[in-house]
Amino acid sequence: LILYADTPPGPAGLTWLTVVKALVQTSFLRNVRRFEISELAAKPFIVDCICREYFNRANVEMRLDRVRRASSAVVAFFGWTIALLAGVLPKWPVEQVAGAEPRQVVFELEAERRVFVKQEIERKEEEKREQARKEEAKKKAKRLGEEEREQKKQEEVERERQRQEEAAREKAEHEEVAQQAEEAVQQAEAARRAEEEERKLRAVDAERGRQEQVVQELEVVGYQKLCVWNLASNPDRRLLHSDGSTISFPDDANAN
């Protein structure tokens, strides 16, 4: 009626087919959004018909709580209708359009609608705030998680640095010990070689001494071999005593 009718319907009212045809039009929602209250102000007979027919005290079906329970999909359209009627009714005298009782019902429904809209706005705002709190908590948790991961990463880097320093220190110590051991081995080898050289020198000296002794003995033996006494041809043989290569004088024990 508000969108398409210019005159009130007949005694039979609107048929369901007429309502369905209006609802299924592709332009229905666009027409609802673009509808101006000034258009309804030009239809006092339509406003009077709607108020008296649907918003009298006897018609308890057209109440916000009943509409909300019956179909949540039409709550917005019902509120749109109430807002338009409440906005346009003050343009005409009570006795000319709608009458006192339907007007009172419309204004009561408009007040209820405003309260409901306010509550819905507050609920949605609270939902937004709750969602914002959740998002903030999620961001905070994510930030804390990233900070914790970064801290763990830094700690792991520090531990790795310490492990590397410890490994380098142990390596240096091992290398130092190995170097000391190598130096000890070299020193022991040098001492062994020195001792071996000394032993060889002693052996050489001993061998030289032995050879010198042998030479001396040979020289003595050779000299002894060179000493040949012809005692038998010696005219003084009676005065001499021969014992091998030794000649002595028995009278005075002087040896020659």
Short mmCIF file of C-alpha atoms in Angstrom, two decimals:
data_model
loop_
_atom_site.label_atom_id
_atom_site.label_comp_id
_atom_site.label_asym_id
_atom_site.label_seq_id
_atom_site.Cartn_x
_atom_site.Cartn_y
_atom_site.Cartn_z
CA LEU A 1 0.00 0.00 0.00
CA ILE A 2 2.71 2.50 0.95
CA LEU A 3 4.84 1.83 -2.12
CA TYR A 4 2.36 1.20 -4.88
CA ALA A 5 -1.23 2.15 -3.94
CA ASP A 6 -2.69 5.58 -4.58
CA THR A 7 -6.15 4.78 -3.23
CA PRO A 8 -7.33 2.56 -0.39
CA PRO A 9 -8.22 -1.04 -1.33
CA GLY A 10 -11.85 -2.07 -1.66
CA PRO A 11 -13.90 -3.90 0.98
CA ALA A 12 -12.14 -7.16 0.15
CA GLY A 13 -8.74 -5.61 1.07
CA LEU A 14 -5.44 -6.64 -0.47
CA THR A 15 -5.20 -10.08 -1.96
CA TRP A 16 -2.19 -12.27 -1.15
CA LEU A 17 -1.36 -12.44 -4.84
CA THR A 18 -1.02 -8.66 -4.96
CA VAL A 19 1.32 -8.74 -1.94
CA VAL A 20 3.45 -11.51 -3.45
CA LYS A 21 3.74 -9.69 -6.78
CA ALA A 22 5.01 -6.59 -4.95
CA LEU A 23 7.53 -8.55 -2.87
CA VAL A 24 9.07 -10.51 -5.76
CA GLN A 25 9.78 -7.47 -7.88
CA THR A 26 13.51 -6.93 -8.36
CA SER A 27 13.04 -3.24 -7.58
CA PHE A 28 11.26 -3.85 -4.25
CA LEU A 29 14.25 -3.30 -1.95
CA ARG A 30 15.50 -0.40 -4.05
CA ASN A 31 12.07 1.26 -3.82
CA VAL A 32 12.03 0.74 -0.05
CA ARG A 33 15.46 2.36 0.37
CA ARG A 34 14.61 5.30 -1.88
CA PHE A 35 11.12 5.94 -0.54
CA GLU A 36 10.67 9.49 0.85
CA ILE A 37 8.26 10.37 3.64
CA SER A 38 7.04 13.24 1.49
CA GLU A 39 5.60 10.65 -0.90
CA LEU A 40 3.53 9.19 1.92
CA ALA A 41 2.44 12.67 3.01
CA ALA A 42 0.66 12.92 -0.33
CA LYS A 43 -1.41 9.81 0.48
CA PRO A 44 -3.56 10.68 3.55
CA PHE A 45 -6.21 8.17 2.60
CA ILE A 46 -3.61 5.37 2.46
CA VAL A 47 -2.24 6.38 5.88
CA ASP A 48 -5.75 6.53 7.34
CA CYS A 49 -6.58 3.09 5.89
CA ILE A 50 -3.41 1.47 7.23
CA CYS A 51 -3.76 2.94 10.72
CA ARG A 52 -7.44 2.11 11.17
CA GLU A 53 -7.17 -1.35 9.60
CA TYR A 54 -3.93 -2.66 11.15
CA PHE A 55 -3.11 -0.53 14.20
CA ASN A 56 -6.29 -0.42 16.24
CA ARG A 57 -6.36 -1.78 19.79
CA ALA A 58 -8.29 -4.84 18.72
CA ASN A 59 -5.59 -5.99 16.25
CA VAL A 60 -2.97 -7.44 18.57
CA GLU A 61 -1.17 -9.20 15.71
CA MET A 62 0.53 -6.01 14.57
CA ARG A 63 2.83 -5.63 17.55
CA LEU A 64 6.61 -5.62 17.51
CA ASP A 65 7.08 -8.61 19.79
CA ARG A 66 4.55 -10.67 17.80
CA VAL A 67 6.16 -9.72 14.50
CA ARG A 68 9.60 -10.52 15.93
CA ARG A 69 8.45 -13.98 17.02
CA ALA A 70 6.56 -14.65 13.79
CA SER A 71 9.29 -13.69 11.32
CA SER A 72 12.61 -12.02 12.02
CA ALA A 73 12.95 -11.28 8.30
CA VAL A 74 10.11 -8.70 8.29
CA VAL A 75 11.06 -6.91 11.54
CA ALA A 76 13.02 -4.28 9.61
CA PHE A 77 10.10 -3.68 7.21
CA PHE A 78 7.66 -3.46 10.12
CA GLY A 79 9.90 -0.90 11.84
CA TRP A 80 10.23 1.01 8.54
CA THR A 81 6.41 1.17 8.28
CA ILE A 82 6.00 2.36 11.90
CA ALA A 83 8.67 5.03 11.47
CA LEU A 84 7.00 6.37 8.30
CA LEU A 85 3.53 6.45 9.90
CA ALA A 86 4.77 8.09 13.12
CA GLY A 87 6.65 10.66 11.05
CA VAL A 88 3.76 11.58 8.78
CA LEU A 89 0.71 11.46 11.13
CA PRO A 90 1.42 14.82 12.82
CA LYS A 91 0.81 16.49 9.43
CA TRP A 92 -2.94 15.95 9.71
CA PRO A 93 -5.52 16.53 12.43
CA VAL A 94 -6.52 13.52 14.51
CA GLU A 95 -10.09 13.53 13.26
CA GLN A 96 -9.03 13.76 9.62
CA VAL A 97 -6.50 10.88 9.51
CA ALA A 98 -6.26 7.69 11.59
CA GLY A 99 -8.14 8.80 14.70
CA ALA A 100 -6.85 9.00 18.26
CA GLU A 101 -6.60 5.31 19.13
CA PRO A 102 -4.67 4.10 16.06
CA ARG A 103 -2.38 7.11 16.37
CA GLN A 104 -1.68 6.25 19.98
CA VAL A 105 -0.89 2.66 18.97
CA VAL A 106 1.46 3.86 16.23
CA PHE A 107 3.26 6.27 18.54
CA GLU A 108 3.59 3.58 21.21
CA LEU A 109 5.00 1.18 18.62
CA GLU A 110 7.38 3.91 17.42
CA ALA A 111 8.59 4.51 20.97
CA GLU A 112 9.06 0.76 21.41
CA ARG A 113 10.84 0.60 18.07
CA ARG A 114 13.20 3.39 19.09
CA VAL A 115 13.98 1.59 22.33
CA PHE A 116 14.52 -1.63 20.40
CA VAL A 117 16.72 0.12 17.83
CA LYS A 118 18.71 1.77 20.61
CA GLN A 119 19.15 -1.58 22.30
CA GLU A 120 20.15 -3.18 19.02
CA ILE A 121 22.64 -0.40 18.37
CA GLU A 122 24.05 -0.78 21.87
CA ARG A 123 24.15 -4.56 21.47
CA LYS A 124 25.95 -4.27 18.14
CA GLU A 125 28.30 -1.67 19.59
CA GLU A 126 28.98 -3.99 22.50
CA GLU A 127 29.54 -6.82 20.06
CA LYS A 128 31.93 -4.59 18.16
CA ARG A 129 33.70 -3.66 21.37
CA GLU A 130 33.81 -7.31 22.39
CA GLN A 131 35.11 -8.21 18.97
CA ALA A 132 37.63 -5.39 19.23
CA ARG A 133 38.68 -6.68 22.67
CA LYS A 134 39.03 -10.17 21.27
CA GLU A 135 41.02 -8.86 18.32
CA GLU A 136 43.19 -6.81 20.67
CA ALA A 137 43.64 -9.84 22.93
CA LYS A 138 44.49 -11.93 19.88
CA LYS A 139 46.96 -9.29 18.66
CA LYS A 140 48.41 -9.03 22.15
CA ALA A 141 48.71 -12.80 22.39
CA LYS A 142 50.29 -12.85 18.94
CA ARG A 143 52.64 -10.03 19.91
CA LEU A 144 53.53 -11.77 23.16
CA GLY A 145 54.03 -15.00 21.26
CA GLU A 146 56.28 -13.26 18.76
CA GLU A 147 58.18 -11.56 21.59
CA GLU A 148 58.51 -14.90 23.38
CA ARG A 149 59.69 -16.58 20.20
CA GLU A 150 62.13 -13.72 19.59
CA GLN A 151 63.36 -13.98 23.17
CA LYS A 152 63.79 -17.73 22.81
CA LYS A 153 65.57 -17.14 19.53
CA GLN A 154 67.93 -14.64 21.17
CA GLU A 155 68.48 -17.03 24.06
CA GLU A 156 69.25 -19.82 21.60
CA VAL A 157 71.64 -17.51 19.74
CA GLU A 158 73.32 -16.66 23.04
CA ARG A 159 73.51 -20.34 24.01
CA GLU A 160 74.96 -21.16 20.59
CA ARG A 161 77.52 -18.37 21.00
CA GLN A 162 78.47 -19.71 24.42
CA ARG A 163 78.68 -23.25 23.02
CA GLN A 164 80.96 -22.03 20.24
CA GLU A 165 83.12 -20.12 22.72
CA GLU A 166 83.29 -23.20 24.96
CA ALA A 167 84.11 -25.40 21.97
CA ALA A 168 86.81 -22.94 20.86
CA ARG A 169 88.22 -22.82 24.39
CA GLU A 170 88.25 -26.62 24.66
CA LYS A 171 89.83 -26.85 21.22
CA ALA A 172 92.51 -24.35 22.23
CA GLU A 173 93.13 -26.29 25.44
CA HIS A 174 93.32 -29.57 23.53
CA GLU A 175 95.66 -28.02 20.99
CA GLU A 176 97.81 -26.63 23.81
CA VAL A 177 97.87 -30.02 25.54
CA ALA A 178 98.67 -31.70 22.23
CA GLN A 179 101.42 -29.17 21.58
CA GLN A 180 102.84 -29.70 25.04
CA ALA A 181 102.66 -33.45 24.53
CA GLU A 182 104.37 -33.06 21.15
CA GLU A 183 107.05 -30.88 22.72
CA ALA A 184 107.50 -33.45 25.51
CA VAL A 185 107.81 -36.20 22.90
CA GLN A 186 110.33 -34.12 20.96
CA GLN A 187 112.25 -33.33 24.14
CA ALA A 188 112.20 -37.02 25.11
CA GLU A 189 113.35 -37.95 21.61
CA ALA A 190 116.07 -35.31 21.77
CA ALA A 191 117.15 -36.62 25.18
CA ARG A 192 117.07 -40.18 23.85
CA ARG A 193 119.15 -39.14 20.85
CA ALA A 194 121.55 -37.23 23.07
CA GLU A 195 121.83 -40.23 25.36
CA GLU A 196 122.29 -42.47 22.35
CA GLU A 197 124.97 -40.16 21.01
CA GLU A 198 126.64 -40.11 24.42
CA ARG A 199 126.41 -43.89 24.63
CA LYS A 200 127.89 -44.15 21.15
CA LEU A 201 130.63 -41.72 22.13
CA ARG A 202 131.35 -43.72 25.26
CA ALA A 203 131.33 -46.87 23.18
CA VAL A 204 133.65 -45.21 20.68
CA ASP A 205 135.88 -44.02 23.53
CA ALA A 206 135.80 -47.49 25.07
CA GLU A 207 136.55 -49.04 21.71
CA ARG A 208 139.38 -46.55 21.15
CA GLY A 209 140.73 -47.31 24.64
CA ARG A 210 140.42 -51.02 23.99
CA GLN A 211 142.13 -50.61 20.63
CA GLU A 212 144.83 -48.48 22.21
CA GLN A 213 145.30 -51.15 24.88
CA VAL A 214 145.43 -53.80 22.21
CA VAL A 215 147.96 -51.71 20.33
CA GLN A 216 149.98 -51.26 23.48
CA GLU A 217 149.79 -54.95 24.20
CA LEU A 218 150.75 -55.68 20.63
CA GLU A 219 153.57 -53.25 20.89
CA VAL A 220 154.75 -54.96 24.09
CA VAL A 221 154.40 -58.35 22.50
CA GLY A 222 156.17 -57.10 19.40
CA TYR A 223 158.91 -55.59 21.48
CA GLN A 224 159.21 -58.77 23.41
CA LYS A 225 159.45 -60.64 20.17
CA LEU A 226 162.20 -58.27 19.11
CA CYS A 227 164.17 -59.00 22.31
CA VAL A 228 166.25 -62.07 21.49
CA TRP A 229 168.96 -63.05 23.99
CA ASN A 230 171.79 -65.18 22.86
CA LEU A 231 172.55 -66.41 26.34
CA ALA A 232 174.53 -69.34 25.13
CA SER A 233 177.01 -67.17 23.25
CA ASN A 234 177.27 -64.60 26.08
CA PRO A 235 180.65 -65.01 27.75
CA ASP A 236 179.12 -63.88 31.03
CA ARG A 237 176.32 -66.38 30.91
CA ARG A 238 177.30 -67.75 34.26
CA LEU A 239 176.43 -64.43 35.78
CA LEU A 240 173.03 -64.21 34.05
CA HIS A 241 169.71 -65.87 34.64
CA SER A 242 167.20 -66.20 31.76
CA ASP A 243 163.45 -66.38 32.31
CA GLY A 244 161.67 -65.92 28.98
CA SER A 245 162.51 -62.47 27.76
CA THR A 246 163.73 -61.36 31.16
CA ILE A 247 167.42 -61.48 32.01
CA SER A 248 168.48 -61.02 35.61
CA PHE A 249 171.62 -61.09 37.63
CA PRO A 250 171.10 -63.62 40.39
CA ASP A 251 173.80 -62.18 42.49
CA ASP A 252 172.38 -58.70 42.97
CA ALA A 253 168.76 -59.24 41.56
CA ASN A 254 169.28 -56.41 39.12
CA ALA A 255 167.32 -57.04 36.01
CA ASN A 256 168.25 -55.81 32.59
#
